[in-house]
Short mmCIF file of C-alpha atoms in Angstrom, two decimals:
data_model
loop_
_atom_site.label_atom_id
_atom_site.label_comp_id
_atom_site.label_asym_id
_atom_site.label_seq_id
_atom_site.Cartn_x
_atom_site.Cartn_y
_atom_site.Cartn_z
CA ASN Q 11 13.54 18.62 19.43
CA LEU Q 12 15.33 16.23 17.30
CA THR Q 13 17.45 17.76 14.36
CA ILE Q 14 19.05 15.15 11.62
CA GLY Q 15 21.59 16.82 10.00
CA ASN Q 16 23.57 16.20 6.80
CA GLY Q 17 25.41 13.07 6.72
CA ALA Q 18 23.63 11.84 10.26
CA ILE Q 19 21.68 8.71 10.26
CA TYR Q 20 19.20 8.38 13.19
CA THR Q 21 18.04 4.82 13.74
CA LEU Q 22 14.69 4.07 16.09
CA TYR Q 23 14.35 0.36 17.88
CA GLY Q 24 11.27 -1.02 19.24
CA THR Q 25 7.61 -0.66 18.55
CA GLY Q 26 6.64 1.86 21.12
CA THR Q 27 5.93 5.34 20.26
CA HIS Q 28 9.05 8.01 20.56
CA THR Q 29 7.88 11.56 21.38
CA TYR Q 30 9.61 14.93 20.53
CA ASP Q 31 8.46 18.62 20.24
CA THR Q 32 9.91 18.88 16.44
CA VAL Q 33 11.38 16.59 14.52
CA THR Q 34 13.37 17.82 11.33
CA VAL Q 35 15.37 15.70 8.98
CA GLN Q 36 17.45 18.05 7.01
CA SER Q 37 19.22 17.53 3.55
CA GLY Q 38 21.57 14.30 3.74
CA GLY Q 39 20.06 13.40 7.00
CA ILE Q 40 18.20 9.87 7.24
CA LEU Q 41 16.09 8.88 9.91
CA THR Q 42 15.30 4.89 9.59
CA HIS Q 43 14.50 1.87 12.23
CA GLY Q 44 16.16 -1.25 12.82
CA ALA Q 45 16.14 -4.35 10.80
CA ASN Q 46 13.68 -6.97 11.17
CA THR Q 47 13.59 -10.70 10.46
CA ASN Q 48 10.51 -12.92 11.22
CA THR Q 49 8.62 -10.82 13.90
CA GLN Q 50 7.76 -7.02 13.77
CA THR Q 51 10.27 -5.80 16.32
CA ASN Q 52 11.43 -2.29 14.90
CA ILE Q 53 9.27 0.58 13.66
CA ILE Q 54 9.32 4.19 13.12
CA ASP Q 55 6.62 5.55 15.68
CA ILE Q 56 6.83 9.33 16.05
CA SER Q 57 4.36 11.50 18.28
CA ALA Q 58 5.40 15.46 17.67
CA THR Q 59 4.05 18.97 17.47
CA GLU Q 60 5.96 19.47 14.09
CA VAL Q 61 7.61 16.99 11.57
CA THR Q 62 9.56 18.34 8.64
CA VAL Q 63 11.66 16.48 6.26
CA ASP Q 64 13.67 18.78 4.25
CA ALA Q 65 14.19 18.28 0.44
CA GLY Q 66 17.21 15.97 0.22
CA GLY Q 67 16.14 14.50 3.47
CA SER Q 68 14.83 11.03 3.58
CA VAL Q 69 12.70 8.96 6.26
CA ASP Q 70 14.29 5.37 4.74
CA VAL Q 71 12.87 1.95 5.67
CA GLN Q 72 13.25 0.63 2.43
CA GLY Q 73 14.13 -3.46 2.86
CA LYS Q 74 13.60 -3.19 6.67
CA GLY Q 75 10.62 -5.50 6.83
CA TYR Q 76 10.26 -9.14 7.01
CA THR Q 77 13.13 -11.23 5.53
CA SER Q 78 12.74 -14.06 2.87
CA ASP Q 79 9.68 -16.44 3.51
CA ASN Q 80 8.65 -14.50 6.57
CA GLY Q 81 5.43 -12.05 7.13
CA PRO Q 82 1.80 -12.59 7.09
CA GLY Q 83 1.93 -12.66 3.27
CA GLY Q 84 5.41 -14.11 2.92
CA GLY Q 85 6.02 -15.70 -0.64
CA ASP Q 86 5.84 -19.37 -1.01
CA PRO Q 87 9.53 -21.04 -0.76
CA GLU Q 88 9.64 -23.18 -3.76
CA TYR Q 89 11.90 -25.37 -5.84
CA GLN Q 90 12.34 -23.17 -8.66
CA THR Q 91 10.57 -19.83 -9.24
CA ALA Q 92 9.25 -18.72 -5.89
CA SER Q 93 6.35 -16.71 -5.29
CA GLY Q 94 6.29 -12.89 -4.35
CA ALA Q 95 5.02 -11.56 -1.14
CA GLY Q 96 1.68 -9.93 -0.47
CA HIS Q 97 0.29 -6.92 1.25
CA ALA Q 98 -2.04 -4.73 0.10
CA GLY Q 99 -2.73 -7.17 -2.86
CA TYR Q 100 -1.50 -10.93 -3.49
CA GLY Q 101 2.17 -11.40 -4.48
CA GLY Q 102 3.00 -12.40 -7.80
CA ASN Q 103 2.84 -16.06 -8.67
CA GLY Q 104 5.99 -18.52 -8.99
CA ASN Q 105 5.35 -22.22 -9.12
CA ASN Q 106 2.89 -21.73 -6.56
CA SER Q 107 0.51 -18.68 -5.71
CA GLY Q 108 1.76 -15.66 -4.12
CA GLY Q 109 1.58 -14.33 -0.78
CA ALA Q 110 -1.91 -13.40 0.67
CA PRO Q 111 -2.82 -9.73 1.51
CA TYR Q 112 -3.12 -8.55 4.87
CA GLY Q 113 -3.27 -5.15 6.86
CA ASP Q 114 -5.79 -1.86 7.15
CA VAL Q 115 -6.37 0.70 4.46
CA ALA Q 116 -6.90 3.53 6.80
CA GLU Q 117 -4.47 2.46 9.81
CA PRO Q 118 -1.44 0.87 7.98
CA ASP Q 119 0.89 -0.25 10.70
CA GLN Q 120 2.64 -3.47 9.14
CA LEU Q 121 5.75 -4.39 7.95
CA GLY Q 122 6.12 -5.76 4.23
CA SER Q 123 6.29 -9.22 3.66
CA GLY Q 124 9.54 -11.04 2.67
CA GLY Q 125 9.75 -12.95 -0.98
CA GLY Q 126 9.87 -16.60 -1.66
CA ASN Q 127 13.05 -18.53 -1.50
CA ASP Q 128 13.96 -20.39 -4.61
CA THR Q 129 14.99 -23.61 -2.90
CA GLY Q 130 16.12 -25.50 -6.09
CA THR Q 131 19.05 -23.66 -7.52
CA SER Q 132 22.85 -22.42 -6.64
CA TYR Q 133 21.55 -19.20 -6.86
CA ASN Q 134 19.04 -18.93 -4.15
CA ASP Q 135 20.13 -15.95 -2.18
CA GLY Q 136 16.62 -15.85 -0.70
CA GLY Q 137 13.49 -13.60 -1.38
CA SER Q 138 14.10 -9.69 -1.25
CA THR Q 139 13.06 -8.17 2.25
CA GLY Q 140 9.74 -6.19 2.59
CA GLY Q 141 9.57 -2.69 3.45
CA GLY Q 142 9.46 -1.17 6.92
CA VAL Q 143 6.75 0.92 8.94
CA VAL Q 144 6.50 4.74 9.04
CA LYS Q 145 4.10 6.23 11.63
CA MET Q 146 4.22 10.09 12.08
CA PHE Q 147 1.43 11.94 14.23
CA ALA Q 148 1.50 15.81 14.78
CA THR Q 149 -0.69 18.06 16.22
CA GLY Q 150 0.91 21.19 13.93
CA THR Q 151 2.15 20.66 10.81
CA ILE Q 152 3.84 17.56 8.57
CA ALA Q 153 5.56 19.00 5.78
CA VAL Q 154 7.40 16.33 3.55
CA ASN Q 155 9.63 17.91 0.82
CA GLY Q 156 12.14 15.23 0.80
CA THR Q 157 11.51 11.19 0.44
CA ILE Q 158 9.69 8.75 2.79
CA ASP Q 159 10.69 5.39 1.38
CA ALA Q 160 8.89 2.04 2.77
CA ASP Q 161 9.48 0.10 -0.42
CA ALA Q 162 10.60 -3.69 -0.61
CA ASP Q 163 14.07 -4.32 -1.71
CA ASP Q 164 14.29 -5.42 -5.40
CA LEU Q 165 15.87 -8.96 -6.47
CA GLN Q 166 19.37 -8.14 -7.29
CA SER Q 167 20.27 -11.33 -9.05
CA SER Q 168 19.32 -11.55 -12.77
CA VAL Q 169 19.88 -15.35 -12.61
CA GLY Q 170 17.79 -16.59 -9.35
CA ASN Q 171 14.23 -17.37 -9.26
CA ASP Q 172 13.58 -16.13 -6.05
CA GLY Q 173 10.48 -13.85 -4.99
CA ALA Q 174 10.26 -10.21 -4.08
CA GLY Q 175 9.15 -8.81 -1.12
CA ALA Q 176 5.93 -6.34 -0.57
CA GLY Q 177 6.05 -2.94 0.21
CA GLY Q 178 5.54 -1.67 3.96
CA SER Q 179 3.21 0.92 5.85
CA VAL Q 180 3.17 4.68 5.82
CA TRP Q 181 0.62 6.35 8.13
CA LEU Q 182 1.10 10.29 8.62
CA ASP Q 183 -1.65 11.90 10.75
CA ALA Q 184 -1.55 15.58 11.11
CA GLY Q 185 -4.68 15.35 12.87
CA THR Q 186 -5.83 19.01 13.26
CA GLY Q 187 -3.00 20.13 11.96
CA THR Q 188 -1.51 21.05 8.49
CA LEU Q 189 0.10 18.82 5.79
CA ALA Q 190 2.39 20.29 3.27
CA GLY Q 191 5.27 19.73 0.82
CA THR Q 192 6.01 18.55 -2.62
CA GLY Q 193 8.05 15.39 -1.45
CA THR Q 194 7.63 11.78 -2.47
CA ILE Q 195 5.99 9.33 -0.30
CA THR Q 196 6.32 5.28 -1.53
CA ALA Q 197 5.66 2.01 -0.46
CA ASP Q 198 6.19 -0.23 -3.74
CA GLY Q 199 6.25 -3.76 -4.04
CA GLY Q 200 10.07 -5.39 -5.18
CA ASN Q 201 10.96 -6.21 -8.38
CA ALA Q 202 11.67 -9.85 -9.58
CA PHE Q 203 13.31 -11.50 -12.54
CA SER Q 204 12.35 -15.32 -12.48
CA GLY Q 205 10.26 -15.35 -9.36
CA GLY Q 206 7.12 -13.52 -8.30
CA ALA Q 207 7.10 -9.90 -7.83
CA GLY Q 208 6.07 -8.27 -4.54
CA SER Q 209 2.61 -6.49 -3.75
CA GLY Q 210 2.82 -2.76 -2.89
CA GLY Q 211 1.94 -1.39 0.45
CA ARG Q 212 -0.46 0.91 2.51
CA ILE Q 213 -0.02 4.57 2.71
CA ALA Q 214 -2.79 6.60 4.72
CA VAL Q 215 -2.78 10.32 5.26
CA TYR Q 216 -4.84 12.39 7.66
CA TYR Q 217 -4.69 16.44 7.82
CA SER Q 218 -7.28 19.23 8.68
CA GLU Q 219 -5.38 21.94 6.81
CA GLY Q 220 -3.15 22.22 3.70
CA ALA Q 221 -3.14 19.71 1.14
CA ALA Q 222 -2.13 16.36 -0.19
CA SER Q 223 -2.25 17.27 -3.78
CA GLY Q 224 1.53 18.52 -4.02
CA LEU Q 225 2.93 15.37 -2.62
CA ASN Q 226 3.82 12.45 -4.86
CA PHE Q 227 2.33 9.04 -3.55
CA SER Q 228 3.22 5.57 -4.79
CA ALA Q 229 2.07 2.05 -3.80
CA ILE Q 230 2.59 0.03 -6.78
CA GLY Q 231 3.13 -3.84 -6.99
CA GLY Q 232 6.44 -4.89 -8.28
CA VAL Q 233 7.11 -6.51 -11.75
CA SER Q 234 8.52 -9.90 -12.75
CA SER Q 235 9.36 -11.46 -16.24
CA ASN Q 236 8.88 -15.22 -15.46
CA GLY Q 237 5.95 -15.79 -17.69
CA TYR Q 238 3.47 -17.06 -15.21
CA SER Q 239 -0.16 -15.70 -15.08
CA PHE Q 240 -0.24 -12.74 -12.49
CA ASP Q 241 3.35 -12.98 -11.90
CA ASP Q 242 3.32 -9.15 -11.08
CA GLY Q 243 2.59 -8.00 -7.67
CA GLY Q 244 -0.73 -6.50 -6.50
CA ALA Q 245 -1.40 -2.84 -6.35
CA GLY Q 246 -0.97 -1.30 -2.80
CA THR Q 247 -3.47 1.05 -1.50
CA ILE Q 248 -3.47 5.17 -0.87
CA TYR Q 249 -5.83 6.41 1.43
CA ILE Q 250 -6.27 10.17 1.92
CA ASP Q 251 -8.57 11.98 4.27
CA ASP Q 252 -9.06 15.75 4.40
CA ASP Q 253 -10.81 15.93 7.69
CA ASN Q 254 -11.93 19.64 7.04
CA ASP Q 255 -13.25 19.13 3.90
CA SER Q 256 -17.25 17.99 3.27
CA ASP Q 257 -16.54 14.55 2.63
CA VAL Q 258 -16.78 12.25 5.35
CA TYR Q 259 -15.28 8.93 4.09
CA GLY Q 260 -11.90 9.84 2.50
CA ALA Q 261 -10.53 9.03 -0.93
CA LEU Q 262 -9.02 5.50 -2.14
CA ILE Q 263 -6.40 5.25 -4.87
CA VAL Q 264 -5.19 2.03 -6.17
CA ASP Q 265 -2.60 2.13 -9.31
CA GLY Q 266 -1.75 -1.23 -11.29
CA ALA Q 267 1.02 1.10 -12.84
CA ASP Q 268 0.21 -0.50 -16.31
CA ALA Q 269 1.95 -3.68 -15.26
CA ASP Q 270 1.75 -6.53 -17.66
CA GLU Q 271 -0.37 -8.94 -15.60
CA PRO Q 272 -0.70 -7.56 -12.03
CA GLN Q 273 -2.25 -9.69 -9.08
CA TYR Q 274 -5.44 -9.16 -7.44
CA THR Q 275 -5.86 -6.34 -5.01
CA ASP Q 276 -8.15 -8.33 -2.51
CA GLN Q 277 -10.87 -6.08 -0.47
CA ILE Q 278 -10.26 -7.44 3.04
CA GLN Q 279 -11.27 -6.27 6.60
CA ASN Q 280 -10.60 -2.55 7.51
CA LEU Q 281 -10.92 -1.06 10.97
CA SER Q 282 -12.40 -4.46 11.72
CA SER Q 283 -15.28 -3.88 9.21
CA ASN Q 284 -16.01 -5.96 5.95
CA THR Q 285 -17.51 -2.96 4.50
CA GLN Q 286 -15.22 -0.12 3.10
CA THR Q 287 -17.09 3.14 2.03
CA TYR Q 288 -15.51 6.18 0.29
CA ASP Q 289 -16.53 9.41 -1.20
CA SER Q 290 -13.96 8.96 -4.24
CA ILE Q 291 -12.16 5.86 -5.58
CA THR Q 292 -9.52 6.06 -8.33
CA MET Q 293 -8.43 3.00 -10.10
CA ARG Q 294 -5.45 3.27 -12.59
CA GLY Q 295 -3.12 1.49 -14.69
CA GLY Q 296 -4.64 -1.96 -15.29
CA VAL Q 297 -5.30 -2.56 -11.21
CA ASN Q 298 -7.23 -5.79 -10.66
CA TYR Q 299 -9.35 -4.92 -7.47
CA LYS Q 300 -11.46 -7.85 -6.33
CA ILE Q 301 -14.69 -7.83 -3.89
CA SER Q 302 -14.75 -11.31 -2.50
CA SER Q 303 -17.60 -12.89 -0.60
CA GLY Q 304 -18.82 -11.19 2.65
CA TYR Q 305 -17.25 -7.80 1.69
CA THR Q 306 -18.73 -4.56 0.45
CA LEU Q 307 -17.13 -1.83 -1.28
CA ALA Q 308 -19.32 1.42 -1.13
CA LEU Q 309 -19.50 5.11 -2.21
CA SER Q 310 -21.04 7.65 -0.31
CA SER Q 311 -24.53 9.16 -1.49
CA SER Q 312 -22.18 11.65 -3.53
CA GLY Q 313 -19.31 9.63 -4.13
CA THR Q 314 -17.47 9.18 -7.58
CA MET Q 315 -15.46 6.29 -8.86
CA SER Q 316 -13.06 6.68 -12.21
CA GLY Q 317 -10.61 4.86 -13.97
CA SER Q 318 -7.44 5.66 -16.20
CA GLY Q 319 -4.35 4.69 -17.50
CA THR Q 320 -3.02 3.03 -20.59
CA THR Q 321 -4.23 -0.53 -19.39
CA GLN Q 322 -7.94 -0.36 -18.23
CA PRO Q 323 -8.79 -1.02 -14.66
CA THR Q 324 -10.99 -4.16 -13.66
CA LEU Q 325 -13.27 -3.91 -10.81
CA ALA Q 326 -14.26 -7.78 -10.22
CA ILE Q 327 -17.35 -8.36 -7.96
CA ASP Q 328 -16.51 -12.18 -6.81
CA THR Q 329 -19.53 -12.92 -4.75
CA GLY Q 330 -18.99 -9.49 -2.91
CA THR Q 331 -20.87 -6.68 -2.79
CA PHE Q 332 -20.59 -3.10 -4.70
CA ASP Q 333 -22.86 -0.33 -3.38
CA THR Q 334 -22.93 2.48 -5.81
CA GLY Q 335 -24.46 4.83 -3.12
CA SER Q 336 -27.09 6.30 -5.38
CA THR Q 337 -29.66 5.13 -8.06
CA ALA Q 338 -28.21 6.66 -10.94
CA PHE Q 339 -24.19 5.84 -11.41
CA THR Q 340 -21.81 6.28 -14.28
CA LEU Q 341 -18.83 3.88 -14.18
CA SER Q 342 -15.79 5.43 -16.58
CA GLY Q 343 -12.87 4.09 -17.64
CA ILE Q 344 -13.20 0.77 -15.62
CA THR Q 345 -14.05 -3.19 -16.70
CA LEU Q 346 -16.56 -4.17 -14.47
CA ALA Q 347 -16.40 -8.08 -13.97
CA TYR Q 348 -19.60 -9.29 -12.62
CA HIS Q 349 -19.32 -12.79 -11.32
CA GLU Q 350 -22.46 -15.19 -10.34
CA GLY Q 351 -23.30 -14.44 -7.14
CA ALA Q 352 -21.96 -10.92 -7.16
CA ASN Q 353 -24.30 -8.03 -5.87
CA LEU Q 354 -25.06 -4.46 -6.93
CA ASN Q 355 -26.76 -2.46 -4.31
CA THR Q 356 -28.64 0.94 -4.45
CA VAL Q 357 -28.33 1.64 -8.45
CA GLN Q 358 -31.22 1.28 -10.53
CA ASP Q 359 -29.75 3.23 -13.95
CA MET Q 360 -26.20 2.54 -14.34
CA THR Q 361 -24.01 4.10 -17.39
CA MET Q 362 -20.60 2.65 -18.38
CA THR Q 363 -18.35 4.61 -20.43
#
């Protein structure tokens, strides 16, 4: 058994699985992992019967991802106005485009990439560091009443032009067990001043009993004020799968947080497949979700898609395929950008509201 009490910090090193009977993070306790630089060296990977994060307790890997310029979606170092890091979406633009997306919606296990370093001013402290990785598997219960934080660091200097890091990964799997709690789980991208902001990271949650509805999830992109087109980070992905309900494919949530001009969240491979199928898709807050050539976003035959937020979300079918899952389909609260070469499958009667 592992109990982390008030004032204690327990740090895990390496990328292997740490096995316990029970893990309890009490109020004032912190569970974290070691820092990373240009390779994925340290993560939290726990297998247990019970995992409990009490109110006031924290699993904190904020800023424990890749450092400046590093990672598969690292921001572009640039003479003045570096770009932000990508992860679930593209990083915010600087003088050059933001870092590219990577990772897996359903099995997120990669660090957030680091923001680009501004090489051209005396304020080049380096881009901010991406978020870390939290993987927790339990056969009994995962109860989160505190916080799990895999955010990227925000940039601290208001005069630099560095890019911000991307959010990391959180993967909670209660298997045939229970998910409970009213805590907060985040993998947000870093905010920037004059450089590009970081993309949101990825969160995936599995359970058979209990509910995810009491938990607060966030994987939004960071924001920037540099004035470039698409300078805000792309939205992250949140995947929720209740293994005991009638739905087969789970739910996808992408939230642009009503940012001024967020980068695209590009669909990429998931579980080695170019097709992603969901029972429900929720797009919020002006998110820009893009289906590129060779990729398919699909709904199950009874699946639903909805949009909300002050700024209407956009689904851009950019030579890719959107399969509505049913011949009669209503698209509500979402702008459809249908490019030349795009494909709409199954639908015969579509209503937009």
